[in-house]
Every structure is written in structure tokens, then in C-alpha cells.
Coordinates of C-alpha atoms in Angstrom, one line a residue:
Chain A
X1 CA -49.1 -21.9 21.9
X2 CA -50.7 -22.8 18.6
X3 CA -54.3 -24.1 18.5
X4 CA -57.1 -24.5 16.0
X5 CA -59.1 -21.6 14.7
X6 CA -58.2 -18.6 12.6
X7 CA -54.4 -18.2 12.4
X8 CA -53.1 -15.4 14.6
X9 CA -50.0 -13.5 14.1
X10 CA -49.4 -10.4 16.2
X11 CA -51.1 -10.0 19.6
X12 CA -53.2 -6.8 20.1
X13 CA -50.7 -5.2 22.5
X14 CA -47.9 -5.7 20.0
X15 CA -49.9 -4.1 17.2
X16 CA -51.0 -1.1 19.3
X17 CA -47.5 -0.4 20.8
X18 CA -46.0 -1.0 17.3
X19 CA -48.0 1.8 15.7
X20 CA -47.7 4.2 18.6
X21 CA -44.0 3.6 18.5
X22 CA -44.0 4.3 14.7
X23 CA -45.6 7.7 15.4
X24 CA -43.3 8.4 18.3
X25 CA -40.2 7.5 16.2
X26 CA -41.3 9.8 13.3
X27 CA -41.7 12.7 15.7
X28 CA -38.4 11.9 17.6
X29 CA -36.3 11.4 14.6
X30 CA -37.8 14.3 12.6
X31 CA -37.3 16.7 15.5
X32 CA -34.0 15.2 16.4
X33 CA -32.6 15.9 13.0
X34 CA -33.6 19.5 13.3
X35 CA -31.9 19.7 16.7
X36 CA -28.8 18.1 15.2
X37 CA -28.7 20.7 12.4
X38 CA -28.4 23.5 15.0
X39 CA -24.9 22.2 15.9
X40 CA -23.9 19.3 13.6
X41 CA -21.6 16.7 15.0
X42 CA -20.3 15.8 11.5
X43 CA -19.8 17.4 8.2
X44 CA -23.4 17.2 7.0
X45 CA -26.9 18.4 8.0
X46 CA -30.3 16.8 7.4
X47 CA -32.4 18.4 4.6
X48 CA -34.8 20.9 6.3
X49 CA -37.8 19.4 4.4
X50 CA -37.5 16.1 6.2
X51 CA -37.1 17.6 9.7
X52 CA -39.8 18.6 12.2
X53 CA -40.3 21.7 14.2
X54 CA -39.4 24.5 11.8
X55 CA -36.8 26.0 14.1
X56 CA -34.6 24.8 16.9
X57 CA -37.1 25.8 19.6
X58 CA -40.0 24.1 17.8
X59 CA -38.0 20.9 17.3
X60 CA -37.0 20.9 20.9
X61 CA -40.7 21.2 21.9
X62 CA -41.6 18.2 19.7
X63 CA -38.7 16.2 20.9
X64 CA -39.4 16.7 24.6
X65 CA -43.1 16.1 24.2
X66 CA -42.8 13.0 22.0
X67 CA -40.2 11.5 24.3
X68 CA -43.0 10.8 26.8
X69 CA -44.9 9.0 24.2
X70 CA -41.9 7.0 23.1
X71 CA -40.8 6.1 26.7
X72 CA -44.2 5.3 28.1
X73 CA -45.2 3.2 25.1
X74 CA -41.8 1.5 25.1
X75 CA -42.1 0.6 28.8
X76 CA -45.6 -0.8 28.3
X77 CA -44.3 -2.9 25.5
X78 CA -41.3 -4.2 27.4
X79 CA -43.1 -4.9 30.7
X80 CA -46.1 -6.5 29.0
X81 CA -43.8 -8.5 26.7
X82 CA -41.7 -9.7 29.6
X83 CA -44.6 -10.5 31.9
X84 CA -46.6 -12.4 29.3
X85 CA -43.5 -14.2 28.0
X86 CA -44.2 -12.9 24.5
X87 CA -40.7 -11.5 24.1
X88 CA -39.1 -14.7 25.2
X89 CA -41.4 -16.9 23.1
X90 CA -40.9 -14.9 19.9
X91 CA -37.3 -13.7 20.2
X92 CA -35.6 -16.6 21.9
X93 CA -33.8 -18.9 21.7
X94 CA -31.1 -17.4 19.6
X95 CA -27.6 -18.9 18.9
X96 CA -24.7 -17.8 16.7
X97 CA -25.1 -21.1 14.7
X98 CA -28.8 -20.5 13.8
X99 CA -28.0 -16.8 13.0
X100 CA -25.3 -17.9 10.6
X101 CA -27.4 -20.6 9.0
X102 CA -30.3 -18.2 8.5
X103 CA -28.1 -15.4 7.2
X104 CA -26.7 -17.7 4.6
X105 CA -30.2 -18.9 3.7
X106 CA -31.4 -15.3 3.5
X107 CA -28.6 -14.3 1.2
X108 CA -29.4 -17.2 -1.1
X109 CA -33.0 -16.1 -0.9
X110 CA -34.0 -19.4 0.5
X111 CA -35.3 -18.3 3.9
X112 CA -38.9 -19.0 4.8
X113 CA -41.0 -16.2 6.1
X114 CA -43.9 -17.1 8.4
X115 CA -45.8 -14.1 9.8
X116 CA -45.6 -14.1 13.6
X117 CA -42.7 -16.6 13.7
X118 CA -39.2 -15.3 13.4
X119 CA -36.1 -16.7 11.9
X120 CA -32.8 -16.2 13.6
X121 CA -31.8 -13.2 11.6
X122 CA -35.1 -11.5 12.4
X123 CA -34.7 -12.3 16.1
X124 CA -31.2 -10.8 16.1
X125 CA -32.4 -7.7 14.4
X126 CA -35.4 -7.2 16.6
X127 CA -33.4 -7.8 19.7
X128 CA -30.8 -5.4 18.4
X129 CA -33.2 -2.6 17.7
X130 CA -34.8 -3.1 21.1
X131 CA -31.4 -2.7 22.6
X132 CA -30.8 0.4 20.5
X133 CA -34.2 1.7 21.6
X134 CA -33.2 1.3 25.3
X135 CA -29.8 2.9 24.6
X136 CA -31.2 5.8 22.6
X137 CA -33.4 6.7 25.6
X138 CA -30.6 6.3 28.1
X139 CA -28.2 8.4 26.0
X140 CA -31.0 11.0 25.4
X141 CA -31.5 11.3 29.2
X142 CA -27.7 11.7 29.6
X143 CA -27.7 14.5 27.0
X144 CA -30.8 16.1 28.7
X145 CA -29.5 15.9 32.3
X146 CA -25.7 15.5 32.3
X147 CA -25.6 17.1 35.8
X148 CA -28.6 15.5 37.6
X149 CA -28.0 12.1 35.9
X150 CA -24.2 12.5 36.0
X151 CA -23.7 8.7 36.5
X152 CA -25.5 8.0 33.3
X153 CA -23.5 10.6 31.4
X154 CA -20.3 9.3 32.9
X155 CA -21.1 5.8 31.6
X156 CA -21.1 7.3 28.1
X157 CA -18.0 9.3 28.4
X158 CA -19.7 12.5 29.6
X159 CA -22.0 14.9 27.8
X160 CA -20.1 14.9 24.5
X161 CA -19.8 11.1 24.6
X162 CA -23.5 10.8 25.2
X163 CA -24.3 13.0 22.2
X164 CA -22.3 10.6 20.0
X165 CA -24.0 7.5 21.5
X166 CA -27.4 9.2 21.0
X167 CA -26.5 10.0 17.3
X168 CA -25.2 6.5 16.6
X169 CA -28.2 4.8 18.2
X170 CA -30.5 6.9 16.0
X171 CA -28.4 5.9 13.0
X172 CA -28.8 2.2 13.9
X173 CA -32.5 2.6 14.4
X174 CA -32.9 4.4 11.1
X175 CA -30.9 1.7 9.3
X176 CA -33.2 -0.9 10.9
X177 CA -36.3 1.0 9.8
X178 CA -35.0 1.1 6.2
X179 CA -34.4 -2.6 6.1
X180 CA -37.7 -3.2 7.9
X181 CA -39.7 -1.1 5.4
X182 CA -37.8 -2.6 2.5
X183 CA -38.8 -6.1 3.6
X184 CA -42.5 -5.0 4.0
X185 CA -42.4 -3.7 0.4
X186 CA -40.8 -7.0 -0.7
X187 CA -43.3 -9.1 1.2
X188 CA -46.5 -7.0 1.3
X189 CA -48.4 -9.8 2.9
X190 CA -46.7 -9.0 6.2
X191 CA -48.3 -5.6 6.3
X192 CA -51.9 -6.3 7.0
X193 CA -51.3 -8.7 9.9
X194 CA -49.6 -5.9 11.8
X195 CA -53.0 -4.1 11.7
X196 CA -55.5 -7.0 11.8
X197 CA -53.5 -9.5 13.8
X198 CA -54.5 -12.3 11.4
X199 CA -51.9 -14.3 9.6
X200 CA -52.2 -14.0 5.8
X201 CA -53.8 -16.9 3.9
X202 CA -51.1 -19.3 2.6
X203 CA -51.9 -18.7 -1.0
X204 CA -51.2 -14.9 -0.6
X205 CA -47.8 -15.9 0.7
X206 CA -47.0 -18.0 -2.4
X207 CA -48.2 -15.3 -4.7
X208 CA -45.5 -13.1 -3.3
X209 CA -42.7 -15.5 -3.9
Chain B
X1 CA -29.6 53.5 15.8
X2 CA -27.7 50.3 16.1
X3 CA -30.4 48.7 14.1
X4 CA -30.0 51.1 11.1
X5 CA -26.3 50.4 11.0
X6 CA -26.9 46.7 11.0
X7 CA -29.5 46.9 8.2
X8 CA -27.1 48.7 6.0
X9 CA -24.4 46.2 6.5
X10 CA -26.8 43.4 6.5
X11 CA -25.0 40.1 6.2
X12 CA -26.6 36.8 6.6
X13 CA -25.5 36.7 10.1
X14 CA -27.0 40.0 10.9
X15 CA -30.4 38.9 9.9
X16 CA -30.1 35.5 11.5
X17 CA -32.4 36.4 14.5
X18 CA -35.0 37.6 12.1
X19 CA -34.7 34.5 10.0
X20 CA -35.2 32.5 13.2
X21 CA -38.4 34.4 13.8
X22 CA -39.6 33.7 10.3
X23 CA -38.6 30.1 10.7
X24 CA -40.9 29.9 13.7
X25 CA -43.8 31.2 11.5
X26 CA -43.0 28.4 9.0
X27 CA -43.3 25.9 11.9
X28 CA -46.9 25.1 11.2
X29 CA -46.4 24.5 7.5
X30 CA -43.5 22.2 8.2
X31 CA -45.5 20.3 10.6
X32 CA -48.2 19.9 8.0
X33 CA -45.7 18.6 5.5
X34 CA -45.0 15.7 7.8
X35 CA -48.6 15.1 8.4
X36 CA -47.8 15.2 12.1
X37 CA -50.2 18.0 12.8
X38 CA -53.3 16.0 11.6
X39 CA -52.1 12.9 13.5
X40 CA -51.7 14.7 16.8
X41 CA -54.6 17.1 16.7
X42 CA -57.1 14.7 15.3
X43 CA -59.2 17.7 14.2
X44 CA -59.4 20.1 11.3
X45 CA -56.3 21.6 10.0
X46 CA -57.3 25.0 11.3
X47 CA -56.5 23.9 14.9
X48 CA -52.8 24.5 14.6
X49 CA -53.0 26.6 17.8
X50 CA -54.2 23.5 19.6
X51 CA -51.1 21.6 18.7
X52 CA -48.9 24.6 19.8
X53 CA -51.0 24.7 22.9
X54 CA -50.3 21.0 23.6
X55 CA -46.6 21.5 23.0
X56 CA -46.5 24.5 25.3
X57 CA -48.3 22.5 28.0
X58 CA -45.8 19.7 27.6
X59 CA -43.0 22.2 28.0
X60 CA -44.6 23.5 31.2
X61 CA -44.9 19.9 32.4
X62 CA -41.2 19.3 31.7
X63 CA -40.4 22.4 33.8
X64 CA -42.0 20.6 36.7
X65 CA -40.2 17.4 36.0
X66 CA -36.9 19.2 35.8
X67 CA -37.5 21.1 39.0
X68 CA -38.2 17.7 40.7
X69 CA -35.0 16.2 39.3
X70 CA -33.0 19.2 40.4
X71 CA -30.9 18.8 43.5
X72 CA -29.6 21.9 45.3
X73 CA -26.6 19.9 46.6
X74 CA -25.6 18.0 43.4
X75 CA -22.7 19.8 41.8
X76 CA -21.9 20.0 38.1
X77 CA -18.6 18.4 37.2
X78 CA -15.6 20.6 37.5
X79 CA -12.6 20.3 35.2
X80 CA -8.8 20.7 35.2
X81 CA -7.2 23.9 33.7
X82 CA -5.9 21.7 30.8
X83 CA -9.5 20.9 29.8
X84 CA -10.5 24.6 29.2
X85 CA -11.8 25.2 25.6
X86 CA -9.4 27.6 23.8
X87 CA -11.2 30.7 22.5
X88 CA -14.5 30.3 24.4
X89 CA -17.2 30.8 21.8
X90 CA -19.3 34.0 21.6
X91 CA -23.0 33.3 21.2
X92 CA -26.0 35.7 21.2
X93 CA -29.0 36.7 19.1
X94 CA -26.7 39.2 17.3
X95 CA -23.1 39.3 16.1
X96 CA -20.0 39.7 18.2
X97 CA -19.4 43.2 16.8
X98 CA -22.7 44.3 18.1
X99 CA -22.0 43.3 21.7
X100 CA -22.6 46.2 24.0
X101 CA -19.5 48.0 25.3
X102 CA -20.1 49.0 28.9
X103 CA -18.0 51.4 31.0
X104 CA -17.2 49.4 34.1
X105 CA -16.2 52.5 36.0
X106 CA -19.6 54.1 35.9
X107 CA -21.6 50.8 35.8
X108 CA -24.2 50.2 38.5
X109 CA -26.1 47.0 39.0
X110 CA -29.8 47.9 39.7
X111 CA -32.0 45.9 42.0
X112 CA -35.8 45.6 42.2
X113 CA -38.6 43.5 43.3
X114 CA -38.7 41.6 46.6
X115 CA -35.4 42.8 47.9
X116 CA -34.9 44.7 51.2
X117 CA -31.8 46.8 50.2
X118 CA -32.1 48.0 46.7
X119 CA -29.0 50.2 46.7
X120 CA -27.3 49.8 43.3
X121 CA -23.9 48.0 43.2
X122 CA -20.7 49.0 41.5
X123 CA -18.2 46.5 40.2
X124 CA -15.8 47.5 43.0
X125 CA -18.6 46.9 45.5
X126 CA -19.2 43.4 44.1
X127 CA -15.5 42.6 44.3
X128 CA -15.6 43.2 48.1
X129 CA -17.9 40.2 48.5
X130 CA -16.5 36.6 48.8
X131 CA -15.3 35.4 45.4
X132 CA -15.4 31.9 44.0
X133 CA -14.0 30.4 40.8
X134 CA -15.0 27.3 38.8
X135 CA -14.0 25.4 35.7
X136 CA -17.2 24.1 34.3
X137 CA -18.9 23.0 31.1
X138 CA -21.3 25.4 29.4
X139 CA -23.8 23.4 27.3
X140 CA -25.6 25.4 24.6
X141 CA -29.2 24.6 23.7
X142 CA -27.9 24.1 20.1
X143 CA -25.9 21.1 21.3
X144 CA -22.3 22.3 21.5
X145 CA -20.4 22.7 24.7
X146 CA -17.3 24.5 26.0
X147 CA -15.3 24.4 29.2
X148 CA -14.5 27.7 30.8
X149 CA -12.9 29.2 33.9
X150 CA -15.3 31.6 35.7
X151 CA -14.9 33.7 38.8
X152 CA -17.2 35.9 40.8
X153 CA -19.7 36.2 43.7
X154 CA -21.9 33.2 44.5
X155 CA -25.5 34.4 43.8
X156 CA -26.7 33.0 47.1
X157 CA -24.2 35.2 49.0
X158 CA -25.3 38.2 47.1
X159 CA -29.0 37.5 47.6
X160 CA -28.4 37.1 51.3
X161 CA -26.5 40.4 51.4
X162 CA -29.2 42.4 49.7
X163 CA -32.0 40.8 51.7
X164 CA -33.7 39.1 48.9
X165 CA -36.9 37.2 49.6
X166 CA -35.7 33.6 49.2
X167 CA -39.2 32.3 49.4
X168 CA -40.0 34.0 46.2
X169 CA -40.3 31.9 43.0
X170 CA -38.1 33.7 40.5
X171 CA -34.9 35.6 40.1
X172 CA -34.9 37.7 36.9
X173 CA -32.2 39.4 34.9
X174 CA -32.3 42.4 32.5
X175 CA -29.3 43.0 30.3
X176 CA -27.7 45.9 28.4
X177 CA -28.3 44.1 25.1
X178 CA -32.1 43.9 25.7
X179 CA -31.7 40.3 26.5
X180 CA -33.6 39.0 29.6
X181 CA -34.1 35.7 31.4
X182 CA -35.2 34.3 34.7
X183 CA -34.5 31.3 36.9
X184 CA -36.1 29.4 39.7
X185 CA -35.1 30.2 43.3
X186 CA -33.6 26.7 44.0
X187 CA -31.2 27.2 41.1
X188 CA -30.4 30.7 42.2
X189 CA -29.4 29.4 45.6
X190 CA -27.3 26.5 44.2
X191 CA -23.7 26.8 45.3
X192 CA -22.3 26.9 41.8
X193 CA -24.6 29.7 40.5
X194 CA -22.3 32.7 40.5
X195 CA -22.4 36.4 39.4
X196 CA -19.4 36.1 37.2
X197 CA -17.0 39.1 37.1
X198 CA -13.9 37.2 35.8
X199 CA -12.9 34.8 33.0
X200 CA -9.6 33.1 33.4
X201 CA -8.7 35.3 36.4
X202 CA -9.2 38.5 34.3
X203 CA -12.3 40.8 34.1
X204 CA -14.8 39.3 31.7
X205 CA -13.9 40.2 28.1
X206 CA -16.8 42.1 26.3
X207 CA -17.9 39.1 24.2
X208 CA -18.4 37.0 27.4
X209 CA -20.5 39.7 29.1
X210 CA -18.4 42.5 30.7
X211 CA -18.9 43.6 33.3
X212 CA -21.3 41.1 34.8
X213 CA -23.0 37.9 33.8
X214 CA -24.5 35.0 35.5
X215 CA -22.9 31.6 35.3
X216 CA -25.1 28.6 36.0
X217 CA -23.4 25.2 35.3
X218 CA -26.7 23.4 36.0
X219 CA -28.5 25.2 33.2
X220 CA -28.2 25.6 29.4
X221 CA -26.1 28.4 28.1
X222 CA -29.0 30.7 27.2
X223 CA -30.0 30.7 30.9
X224 CA -26.6 32.4 31.6
X225 CA -27.4 36.0 30.6
X226 CA -24.5 38.5 29.9
X227 CA -24.2 42.3 30.4
X228 CA -26.6 42.2 33.3
X229 CA -27.8 45.6 34.4
X230 CA -30.6 44.6 36.7
X231 CA -31.5 41.8 39.0
X232 CA -35.0 41.4 40.4
X233 CA -36.8 38.9 42.7
X234 CA -40.5 38.2 42.0
X235 CA -43.4 35.7 42.2
X236 CA -44.7 36.7 38.8
X237 CA -43.3 34.5 36.0
X238 CA -40.8 36.8 34.2
X239 CA -40.1 34.6 31.1
X240 CA -37.1 35.3 28.9
X241 CA -36.0 36.4 25.5
X242 CA -35.8 32.9 24.1
X243 CA -38.2 31.4 26.6
X244 CA -41.0 33.6 25.3
X245 CA -40.4 32.3 21.8
X246 CA -40.6 28.6 22.8
X247 CA -37.4 27.5 24.5
X248 CA -38.1 25.5 27.6
X249 CA -38.1 27.8 30.6
X250 CA -36.4 25.6 33.2
X251 CA -33.7 24.2 30.7
X252 CA -31.7 22.5 33.5
X253 CA -28.7 20.2 32.8

């Protein structure tokens, strides 16, 4: 994989799909919160200021428009990643032992970070958020079409079960995004490579330690 | 007259529909606050209508996708009597106290549009037609759902009886509370789409739409109009009370 020349981090297709996904996620989560507020599952609502759509009808329009962006972009990412072997190369192998070792190292703040090469904790989190991404779409389809896609709804305990699955997948994704953004703030050198595709110079890395 | 009364006794609930309309006007500003407008339009900030146009176009596209997903033979799940939601919720763009009270003895269902026999129907007439009952889940566009026991005339039976043009695109409904809506012909002919006269084996209570509503378990709740006074068949898109404000027209389940 590695060869001489300027160090590469993220391939172009990863960078493009990453930023389209970021936009789609903002639209889906912002409008989804407004839809949630119309009939809250739990004893709280999301502050209006951080929701999208203005009213339920507007939020639904955003949600059902942006879902195409999310799904098409997600499919492109997954298919391209599987066909090129990118997903396997960057996210596997993964074993409980390495996850444990890297978790301990991370908690002791002794974990190396190399842009474009993931430690076991990162692999686990990225695989986890990919799984949540698939599940949030499937549960969303079940909530949208509980009659036509009855088998999908049945897998999730029916319409009301699918609503809960959809909500908890969103919660998991939001938790991931918070950690993800916190780490980018902690290690700013990881930000530019997601745009340029070039790994940061080693000294930049040290400056951040 | 009704309006004056409600203004005097204006509670927050009374003005809820107006608030929703104002909310809609705030829609653009809210979009701006998220920066989403600029991201999507890619032009100057004055092009808010372009964004709304794109969203409307996507909603139309989703109408087509849902029509393609819809199967006339796939039935909505039916439930056991023990699953029925106690105190089936009232929901409308006004409060329960404002629900129209209709005299079922003098009531006549009017027919118009592409229908051969436009003779108005009384409730007694409708009860002479074959009746069917179902325990199904109503899913509200807001997200909540409730299981209820509905009985009445399958709409396809009624459309046959009145000589409706089943090649037409739309079946529309006008209601005593000024509500209106419309559905696609395939859904109108679905076996579980019924002109409901009964709830729990009794005539519909007023909050649930006495004397006549439509019950469509393959569509969201707002596509199940109550207090129906007129049914029409047409090829001209009739829209609906909420649909004209932005709710997706097909809104299938």
C-alpha cells in the first residue's frame, strides 16, 4: 500500500463522501429533532433553535429530501469502499484483545495517532457508526413504510419499536459525532487531511502533543 | 361566528393552528440560522423560494416513489381487540369542543365529479351496503399511533355502486369542518379503505367524525378525513388542507 512520494491519508472518494455525509447528517438530525418534538417519545424536546424546518411540515420536507442525499451517498461510500478494499484495509483486522490494549493506552493518553491509519478503538468506533448508519436508515424506512415494508417493521418490533430503534440510532450517531469533533479539536492536525488528502508533516503532529 | 367565540376564549390551544401558520413563515429564518439555505441553494440569500421549490419538487418525487411502493393487495396489519388503544385520541386543526355536531337523521352525503349516479346518500342508505370491520393502527404524521376498531362500507364497494370512474386519478373529500383531502385511486380501491360509520360497533362518536369519515390504514392519520359531507372523483389534483401547506400528499404507510 505505502510507497514513496508525498504521504497520503484519505482517498478522494472518502473525503467527498465524508463531507456530503456531514451535510446530510446535519439536515437529517436537525429536521429529525423537529419531527421528534411534534410527538416526543421521552420527557424532553429539542430546543427549537437547533432544529431545522420551522414547523413539522417543513421538517418533514427536509427529512424526506435529505434522506436521498444520505442514502445515495452512503451507498456510494459502502460499495466503493467494499469494491476497492478500502474498508477492509483501514477497518480490519479487529480483535477484542487489540481493542482492549488500545483502550487502556488511550485512557493513559499513550495512544499514537497516525492520520489515515487507525488504532483498534478507532476501528471499533468507525465500524460501530457505520452499523448505526445502516440501522438508522433501515429503521427510518420501517417508520416511513410500516405497511409496505412490514417485514422490516416486524424485525424492529413493529411501528412503535422502529421509532425507538430510529431514535437510539440517532442518539448513538450524535454521541459518535461529539467524540469525533472533540478529537478533531484536540488534534487539529487531523482536520486538514480530510480536505486535502495529504498527511500532516510529522513536526505538526509533535507540536500538538 | 364560531371564530368569534374562539377568539374571545382564546387559549393557547385555540390559536395553535394560527401559530403553526406563523411557524411556517418563520421557516426561512430558521433555515438561515443553520446555514443550510446557503449550502443548498448555492446562490444569494434572496433565493429562499428556490429552496422551497426544491423541497416541493422532492415531495412530488416522493409521491411517485410511494405510489410505486404501494401494493393494492398488501394489507395493513390487523390487531386483537385487546390491543385497542383506550380513549382513541382526538386530533384536528381545532379543539375537540369545536368539532362539528351533525344531525345524522337529516345528513346527506353529496357526490360530484366523475360519478354516474350522483344521488345523495343518507346514513341509513349507507348501512344497507355490505359492512366490514377492522382493528388497525392509525399513525399520525406527528409520530404517535393508536389502534382502533372501525366499521363501515369498503370504499371500493361504494365507488362501484355509484358508478365512479375508476380510471380517474383522485378521490377527494370535503368535510363539515372545512377540512378537505384527497387520495390516489389505487388507495381508494384498496380492500382496507373504508367509509367508516362505526367505532367499536357503535356509530362514530363526534370527536372521531360522526356521521362519516374515511379510514385508510395504509395512509397517515391526516389522510383520514372526518365529518365527510361530499365525495368527488376527478383527474384534477385536489390537494388538501395540510397538503396545501406542505405535508406530503401521498403520505402512505
